[in-house]
Amino acid sequence: MSAHVHHVRIYYEDTDLSGVVYHANYLKYFERAREHLLGSAELVRLYDEDGIGFVVYKIAMTFRDGARLGDELEIRTTVRAGSEYRAIFDQSAWRPGASRPLVEATLDLVCVDPQNKLVPLPETVRARIAAAAPE
Amino acid sequence: MSAHVHHVRIYYEDTDLSGVVYHANYLKYFERAREHLLGSAELVRLYDEDGIGFVVYKIAMTFRDGARLGDELEIRTTVRAGSEYRAIFDQSAWRPGASRPLVEATLDLVCVDPQNKLVPLPETVRARIAAAAPE
Amino acid sequence: MSAHVHHVRIYYEDTDLSGVVYHANYLKYFERAREHLLGSAELVRLYDEDGIGFVVYKIAMTFRDGARLGDELEIRTTVRAGSEYRAIFDQSAWRPGASRPLVEATLDLVCVDPQNKLVPLPETVRARIAAAAPE
Amino acid sequence: MSAHVHHVRIYYEDTDLSGVVYHANYLKYFERAREHLLGSAELVRLYDEDGIGFVVYKIAMTFRDGARLGDELEIRTTVRAGSEYRAIFDQSAWRPGASRPLVEATLDLVCVDPQNKLVPLPETVRARIAAAAPE
């Protein structure tokens, strides 16, 4: 079973005065990884041409340890279709070689039309999810 | 039962190209509200003098709608002691007058020493939580 | 001569591991103050109805000292029309009671159409600038 | 004359509702590039062991066009010693293949001790600057 891997470098901007990464920033790293997995060109096309936004609906997240300046994190992502309407992403942030992640999260994403009404996941997104899903 | 209320104005910096607030930013608003509730002077004192950090351990979050530029959100917070080691914050973001929140979250926070080991919630934090807890 | 004053509270999110505010964030505080001065409703209307964006063109900025967690900064703003095309904002960040600012900046803003071509400052913006200009 | 080149990908987090990158974020990209050029390990060591912070003192910045979601920017950096106390970085953000930069800036950085007093640039920083300086 293979996860999609995206690398994130930790810079000054990511830290706070406690010396580790500000907790909200892991959501940015997870979102960057999802953009790479889904393709930002397709996300923009969906939004501009079809009026469909791909939005976060639910997050469950656990923090075990904090990343530090200069760390090169691995963001590991797997994705599955939770229903016709919902893509479920399991994502975690790892220091290379660590035995467990610093942070792990499950995020449910859905698609909405310009009136913020739920619409089924578009075919292109379903195809990308199917291609990315671990065997 | 009364919640702690903190007001947040939405600026350009808060939005992304979809026109609404970038999802991770709600964690910033919730954290600002917790700082006001607990007192940032006491958080700094705990860290500098006692070496104790107050960190987010778990987050469960649901997004229903997106805030927009110029919105003045109400962040409502209640807090309870989950155990000797854990403070549980129920937090939500509201447009004034709305019948349900845009975003709601439950966040578990714990205290750690400089070696990132769990320590019991300090007396000052427990007192602040008791004072802020709804009847 | 009176400046427009906007207050900014410094939270964890604003700091980095050096313990003071991350330098780029002062641009956020200055932008918040400009939104209050110009009115975010009018900025949105210009963009949505007239296709006119109000964008930063030049920045000159000097940093003397760093703000810290819990600080309540005063952002002081004066504005003048540099030409038919350019609004010049003098902005600075102060600790209350200080004899000199932590940070000061001069920012030139211009208006652009959807093709990113320069357009004259709209009448509503010119009126707001004239009203805000110090005597 | 060769500049140090660092690549930056533009994500949702970088944009605002105008559809392009929020202006303050270019300072983050320039800072990331400086960290790579100077070495974040050495910056941390200077701070932790010698109590020396490397801080931005002055910025002059011009914005010509806005980067968009999915752009892969080149951040080009050259550096020179302005004096015993000052390192001057010329930095710019380019779309690959463009004939002029989107944004360009000159930043003066200085070193300060824990009392925020100016100190000469440390030998390790001077060496790194000399090595990075264009011929």
XYZ file of C-alpha atoms in Angstrom:
540
model
C 0.000 0.000 0.000
C 1.685 3.200 -1.081
C 0.865 6.712 -0.011
C 1.388 9.876 -2.035
C 4.416 11.659 -0.587
C 4.985 15.404 -0.607
C 7.947 17.122 1.042
C 7.629 20.256 3.138
C 10.507 22.323 4.461
C 9.994 24.181 7.745
C 10.965 27.879 7.648
C 10.869 30.716 10.200
C 7.387 31.665 8.953
C 6.094 28.252 10.100
C 7.241 28.486 13.704
C 5.893 30.435 16.658
C 7.591 31.634 19.814
C 7.341 28.177 21.375
C 10.030 27.150 18.872
C 7.940 24.599 16.996
C 5.494 24.795 14.105
C 2.249 26.695 14.821
C -0.462 24.036 14.943
C -2.704 25.467 12.208
C 0.114 25.266 9.672
C -0.115 21.484 9.364
C -3.453 22.050 7.633
C -1.552 24.092 5.045
C 0.930 21.279 4.486
C -1.885 18.733 4.098
C -3.640 21.035 1.650
C -0.460 21.497 -0.413
C -0.171 17.706 -0.663
C -3.800 17.393 -1.791
C -3.206 20.039 -4.478
C -0.284 18.016 -5.820
C -2.321 14.812 -5.686
C -5.398 16.288 -7.390
C -3.622 18.792 -9.622
C -4.064 22.500 -9.043
C -4.810 23.090 -12.741
C -7.834 20.770 -12.485
C -8.962 22.411 -9.220
C -8.835 25.819 -10.891
C -10.621 24.529 -14.006
C -13.423 23.004 -11.903
C -13.870 26.292 -10.104
C -13.618 28.616 -13.107
C -15.487 26.542 -15.711
C -17.893 24.401 -13.706
C -18.370 26.610 -10.654
C -17.446 23.699 -8.420
C -15.426 24.192 -5.279
C -13.663 21.378 -3.479
C -13.948 22.214 0.208
C -12.991 20.744 3.547
C -16.044 19.533 5.457
C -14.619 17.672 8.444
C -11.246 17.358 10.129
C -10.070 14.994 12.849
C -6.475 15.646 13.822
C -3.996 14.440 16.457
C -0.714 16.144 17.356
C 2.087 14.087 18.931
C 5.181 16.232 18.505
C 6.237 19.486 16.901
C 8.354 20.044 13.810
C 11.266 22.485 14.023
C 13.058 24.971 11.793
C 14.941 23.238 9.006
C 12.955 19.994 9.248
C 12.086 18.382 5.939
C 8.754 16.716 6.594
C 7.166 13.980 4.580
C 3.451 14.474 4.097
C 1.897 11.076 3.380
C -1.567 10.984 1.859
C -4.007 8.257 0.977
C -7.490 8.934 -0.313
C -10.719 6.982 -0.735
C -14.254 7.782 -1.797
C -16.447 7.860 1.317
C -19.564 8.144 -0.815
C -20.644 9.692 -4.100
C -20.276 13.031 -2.343
C -17.292 12.646 -0.135
C -13.560 12.080 -0.528
C -11.746 10.990 2.609
C -8.052 11.836 2.949
C -5.798 10.219 5.536
C -2.780 12.471 5.902
C 0.188 12.538 8.209
C 3.400 14.516 8.719
C 6.617 12.567 9.348
C 10.194 13.359 10.162
C 12.226 11.149 7.814
C 13.035 7.839 9.479
C 10.645 8.340 12.409
C 8.584 5.410 13.683
C 5.401 7.421 14.042
C 4.038 10.665 12.604
C 4.254 14.069 14.293
C 0.691 14.814 13.260
C -2.040 12.768 11.659
C -5.413 13.733 10.309
C -8.458 12.486 8.494
C -10.139 15.103 6.322
C -13.471 14.775 4.542
C -13.807 16.934 1.465
C -16.924 17.611 -0.545
C -17.822 19.543 -3.682
C -20.181 22.504 -3.645
C -21.787 24.662 -6.326
C -21.744 28.477 -6.261
C -24.779 28.426 -3.897
C -22.759 26.271 -1.497
C -25.016 23.257 -2.221
C -23.494 19.812 -2.157
C -22.872 18.243 -5.579
C -21.519 14.780 -6.394
C -17.751 14.528 -6.803
C -16.970 15.350 -10.455
C -15.761 12.531 -12.699
C -12.247 14.004 -12.966
C -11.901 14.080 -9.192
C -13.257 10.529 -8.829
C -10.768 9.331 -11.426
C -7.889 11.035 -9.643
C -8.963 9.543 -6.327
C -9.272 6.069 -7.831
C -5.799 6.403 -9.348
C -4.309 7.605 -6.058
C -6.059 5.105 -3.810
C -3.770 2.551 -2.236
C -4.316 -1.026 -3.383
C -25.012 28.889 30.034
C -22.761 31.603 28.677
C -19.829 31.234 26.331
C -16.758 33.445 26.155
C -17.149 35.655 23.093
C -14.288 37.048 21.015
C -14.762 39.084 17.835
C -12.736 38.528 14.672
C -12.771 40.745 11.614
C -12.101 39.100 8.243
C -9.445 40.843 6.117
C -7.917 40.145 2.680
C -5.150 38.140 4.375
C -7.779 35.676 5.633
C -9.313 34.836 2.268
C -8.102 32.703 -0.606
C -8.955 32.803 -4.309
C -12.228 30.959 -3.683
C -13.433 34.219 -2.086
C -13.966 32.814 1.407
C -11.723 32.301 4.407
C -8.947 29.710 3.972
C -9.960 26.746 6.140
C -6.839 26.637 8.340
C -7.416 30.201 9.497
C -10.331 29.244 11.750
C -7.771 27.500 13.956
C -6.067 30.886 14.335
C -9.335 32.536 15.366
C -10.024 29.792 17.914
C -6.506 30.141 19.274
C -6.867 33.931 19.604
C -10.048 33.378 21.622
C -8.290 30.869 23.903
C -5.469 33.370 24.492
C -7.998 35.969 25.601
C -9.776 33.447 27.808
C -6.598 32.121 29.453
C -4.574 35.335 29.354
C -1.485 35.582 27.173
C 0.572 36.976 30.070
C -0.081 33.782 32.054
C 0.700 31.586 29.013
C 4.021 33.373 28.571
C 4.794 33.165 32.307
C 4.079 29.408 32.354
C 6.404 28.925 29.409
C 9.240 31.220 30.537
C 9.239 30.482 34.283
C 7.866 26.963 34.580
C 8.866 25.561 31.193
C 5.301 24.478 30.575
C 3.732 24.682 27.151
C -0.005 24.539 26.555
C -0.422 22.640 23.308
C -3.198 21.377 21.075
C -3.464 17.595 21.209
C -6.645 16.792 19.309
C -9.003 18.659 16.988
C -12.405 17.679 15.629
C -13.808 20.319 13.307
C -16.800 20.743 11.000
C -17.177 23.421 8.315
C -20.669 24.446 7.175
C -20.159 27.735 5.376
C -17.409 30.216 4.627
C -16.849 33.663 6.099
C -16.207 36.554 3.700
C -14.207 39.775 3.596
C -15.544 42.321 6.051
C -17.405 39.754 8.178
C -17.235 40.334 11.924
C -17.330 36.837 13.361
C -18.202 35.880 16.887
C -15.957 33.174 18.266
C -17.815 31.429 21.085
C -15.831 29.311 23.519
C -16.693 27.076 26.416
C -14.134 25.009 28.273
C -14.146 22.086 30.692
C -11.529 19.898 32.326
C -11.544 16.519 30.555
C -9.178 15.095 33.153
C -6.299 16.230 35.350
C -4.294 16.450 32.122
C -6.714 17.727 29.548
C -8.726 20.867 28.893
C -11.508 20.508 26.349
C -12.577 23.594 24.404
C -15.795 23.760 22.410
C -15.418 26.614 19.968
C -17.483 27.920 17.093
C -17.469 30.799 14.586
C -20.733 32.674 14.000
C -21.977 35.418 11.748
C -23.917 37.731 14.061
C -27.579 36.757 14.131
C -27.090 33.429 12.378
C -29.000 30.362 13.546
C -26.039 28.040 13.294
C -22.264 28.427 13.253
C -20.100 28.565 10.125
C -17.529 26.334 11.757
C -17.456 24.385 14.997
C -14.677 22.510 16.705
C -13.730 20.615 19.805
C -10.078 20.965 20.770
C -8.254 19.028 23.471
C -5.279 20.849 24.939
C -2.625 19.432 27.244
C 0.426 20.756 29.058
C 3.925 19.516 28.330
C 7.332 20.061 29.903
C 10.465 20.986 27.903
C 10.985 17.270 27.071
C 7.472 17.205 25.574
C 6.243 14.974 28.457
C 2.686 15.357 29.630
C 2.260 17.217 32.921
C -0.940 17.912 34.868
C -2.696 21.172 34.046
C -1.143 23.868 36.272
C -3.259 25.313 39.062
C -3.526 28.716 37.349
C -4.886 27.121 34.196
C -7.333 24.949 36.155
C -8.579 28.029 37.990
C -9.057 29.945 34.754
C -10.928 26.999 33.231
C -13.153 26.674 36.287
C -13.922 30.386 36.146
C -14.708 30.256 32.420
C -16.751 27.047 32.514
C -20.455 27.511 31.822
C -22.747 26.771 34.769
C -2.314 66.611 12.141
C -4.177 63.453 13.050
C -3.534 59.948 11.800
C -6.068 57.142 11.419
C -5.493 54.717 14.298
C -6.174 50.983 14.185
C -5.356 48.590 17.028
C -3.728 45.209 16.502
C -3.270 42.546 19.139
C -0.268 40.227 18.813
C -1.082 36.504 19.096
C 1.003 33.308 18.894
C 0.267 33.125 15.166
C 2.126 36.425 14.680
C 5.391 35.395 16.297
C 8.213 33.166 15.117
C 10.814 31.207 17.062
C 12.884 34.344 17.647
C 10.109 35.384 20.059
C 9.036 38.489 18.171
C 6.643 39.164 15.307
C 7.649 37.683 11.946
C 8.665 40.641 9.782
C 6.185 40.063 6.929
C 3.241 40.302 9.313
C 3.541 44.065 9.695
C 2.382 44.302 6.081
C -0.778 42.487 7.183
C -1.360 44.972 10.000
C -0.858 47.912 7.649
C -3.259 46.362 5.142
C -5.911 45.824 7.855
C -5.634 49.504 8.757
C -6.023 50.547 5.103
C -9.139 48.361 4.817
C -10.662 50.134 7.797
C -9.695 53.527 6.388
C -11.011 52.858 2.876
C -13.881 50.558 3.817
C -13.792 46.885 2.830
C -17.336 47.099 1.419
C -16.183 49.745 -1.065
C -13.050 47.744 -1.950
C -15.203 44.689 -2.676
C -17.711 46.765 -4.683
C -14.935 48.288 -6.808
C -13.586 44.823 -7.537
C -16.916 43.067 -8.175
C -18.778 45.821 -10.037
C -16.081 47.904 -11.681
C -13.350 45.279 -12.048
C -10.917 47.574 -10.292
C -8.303 46.241 -7.923
C -6.447 48.411 -5.447
C -2.946 46.997 -5.292
C 0.347 47.694 -3.578
C 2.932 48.985 -6.046
C 5.860 50.062 -3.874
C 6.937 49.572 -0.283
C 9.724 51.218 1.695
C 9.909 49.894 5.240
C 12.194 50.241 8.262
C 12.223 47.934 11.307
C 13.546 49.265 14.631
C 12.251 46.803 17.203
C 10.019 43.741 17.406
C 6.537 43.436 18.882
C 5.856 40.596 21.335
C 2.997 38.290 22.295
C 0.208 40.203 23.986
C 1.287 43.601 22.656
C -1.541 45.898 21.580
C -0.056 47.891 18.727
C -1.314 51.147 17.353
C -1.178 51.287 13.586
C -1.084 54.937 12.558
C -1.924 55.811 8.964
C -1.925 58.988 6.937
C -2.637 59.080 3.229
C -2.180 61.522 0.373
C -2.689 61.445 -3.372
C 0.726 61.133 -5.043
C -0.819 61.700 -8.452
C -4.037 60.934 -10.315
C -2.890 57.309 -10.247
C -1.234 56.862 -6.913
C -2.226 56.927 -3.259
C 0.660 57.178 -0.816
C 0.184 55.753 2.674
C 2.532 56.532 5.547
C 2.003 53.832 8.156
C 3.703 52.920 11.384
C 3.321 50.454 14.248
C 3.632 51.765 17.804
C 3.660 50.321 21.287
C 1.328 52.595 23.257
C 3.286 55.403 24.888
C 6.488 54.767 22.942
C 8.543 57.685 21.655
C 9.190 56.114 18.268
C 7.558 53.418 16.146
C 8.642 49.771 16.013
C 8.181 49.741 12.262
C 7.421 52.430 9.717
C 6.582 52.205 6.056
C 5.555 54.192 3.030
C 3.363 52.281 0.608
C 2.283 53.404 -2.854
C -0.975 51.896 -4.030
C -2.451 52.045 -7.516
C -5.628 50.848 -9.192
C -5.602 48.304 -12.003
C -8.228 46.916 -14.373
C -8.734 43.175 -14.993
C -5.877 43.235 -17.548
C -3.600 44.628 -14.842
C -3.453 48.026 -16.621
C -3.148 51.141 -14.523
C -6.352 53.176 -14.177
C -6.871 56.512 -12.380
C -7.913 56.271 -8.740
C -11.730 56.013 -8.688
C -13.695 58.968 -7.373
C -14.833 57.061 -4.251
C -11.232 56.272 -3.332
C -10.109 59.848 -3.972
C -12.902 61.125 -1.758
C -11.963 58.740 1.026
C -8.313 59.753 0.760
C -9.209 63.443 0.828
C -11.356 62.868 3.914
C -8.616 60.906 5.658
C -5.747 63.208 4.727
C -4.252 65.132 7.651
C -4.706 68.900 7.494
C 27.000 36.899 -12.612
C 24.939 34.130 -11.097
C 22.175 34.472 -8.545
C 21.128 31.901 -5.963
C 17.881 30.345 -7.204
C 15.139 28.938 -4.986
C 11.823 27.592 -6.305
C 8.486 28.392 -4.722
C 5.185 26.780 -5.628
C 2.028 28.871 -5.202
C -0.781 27.154 -3.255
C -4.295 28.204 -2.176
C -2.854 29.456 1.126
C -0.791 32.027 -0.805
C -3.656 33.655 -2.669
C -6.365 36.058 -1.560
C -9.803 36.743 -2.985
C -8.340 38.920 -5.735
C -7.063 35.641 -7.227
C -3.371 36.461 -6.960
C -0.769 36.101 -4.227
C -1.319 38.289 -1.148
C 1.411 40.942 -1.281
C 3.005 40.202 2.109
C 3.712 36.616 1.105
C 6.567 37.579 -1.218
C 8.516 38.519 1.914
C 8.063 34.903 3.030
C 9.420 33.596 -0.258
C 12.415 35.918 -0.065
C 13.058 34.826 3.515
C 12.889 31.126 2.546
C 15.501 31.772 -0.129
C 17.775 33.569 2.363
C 17.469 30.621 4.762
C 18.622 28.260 2.018
C 21.468 30.597 1.074
C 22.679 31.125 4.656
C 21.751 27.712 6.047
C 19.011 27.421 8.655
C 21.248 25.252 10.870
C 23.773 28.096 11.101
C 21.001 30.654 11.767
C 19.694 28.500 14.624
C 23.206 27.948 15.990
C 23.944 31.695 15.964
C 20.730 32.335 17.850
C 20.992 29.482 20.371
C 24.717 29.535 21.080
C 25.801 33.107 20.422
C 22.538 34.921 21.113
C 22.742 36.610 17.736
C 19.674 37.244 15.654
C 19.787 38.045 11.960
C 16.989 40.528 11.372
C 15.515 42.557 8.547
C 16.261 46.256 8.966
C 15.100 47.828 5.709
C 13.002 46.774 2.750
C 12.437 48.465 -0.608
C 10.052 46.506 -2.799
C 8.280 46.950 -6.137
C 5.340 44.872 -7.387
C 4.707 44.589 -11.136
C 2.385 41.630 -11.491
C 0.780 38.941 -9.348
C 1.602 35.245 -9.189
C -1.277 32.746 -9.442
C -2.213 29.342 -8.073
C 0.043 26.629 -9.455
C 2.826 29.023 -10.491
C 6.348 27.790 -9.838
C 8.293 30.934 -9.099
C 12.010 31.378 -9.225
C 13.348 33.438 -6.361
C 16.680 34.913 -7.437
C 18.991 36.247 -4.748
C 22.306 38.040 -4.755
C 23.947 39.354 -1.611
C 26.722 41.771 -0.753
C 28.177 43.232 2.433
C 26.958 46.824 2.741
C 29.271 47.402 5.684
C 30.714 45.518 8.636
C 27.177 45.564 10.045
C 24.933 45.140 7.070
C 24.187 42.477 4.471
C 22.271 43.679 1.433
C 20.127 41.169 -0.447
C 18.742 41.854 -3.912
C 15.869 39.451 -4.426
C 13.255 38.986 -7.110
C 10.403 36.621 -7.981
C 10.155 35.391 -11.579
C 7.771 33.304 -13.615
C 10.025 30.917 -15.556
C 10.901 32.381 -18.934
C 9.607 35.870 -18.143
C 11.549 38.927 -19.286
C 11.116 40.793 -16.019
C 10.327 39.875 -12.414
C 6.867 39.966 -10.833
C 8.319 41.480 -7.695
C 11.742 42.792 -6.781
C 13.173 43.900 -3.497
C 16.307 45.067 -1.769
C 16.534 44.021 1.881
C 19.119 45.161 4.409
C 19.721 42.693 7.215
C 21.695 43.280 10.390
C 22.703 41.223 13.401
C 21.558 42.046 16.914
C 22.379 40.740 20.367
C 19.729 39.723 22.953
C 19.388 43.406 23.978
C 18.579 44.261 20.358
C 21.924 46.113 19.998
C 23.646 46.050 16.648
C 26.651 43.703 16.414
C 29.030 43.168 13.483
C 28.074 40.391 11.079
C 29.540 37.150 12.461
C 32.427 35.558 10.588
C 30.296 32.585 9.454
C 27.717 34.904 7.919
C 30.394 37.028 6.232
C 31.948 33.894 4.770
C 28.617 32.687 3.466
C 27.914 36.073 1.918
C 31.336 36.183 0.288
C 30.778 32.701 -1.127
C 27.341 33.602 -2.447
C 28.263 36.998 -3.846
C 28.173 37.188 -7.647
C 31.507 37.758 -9.290
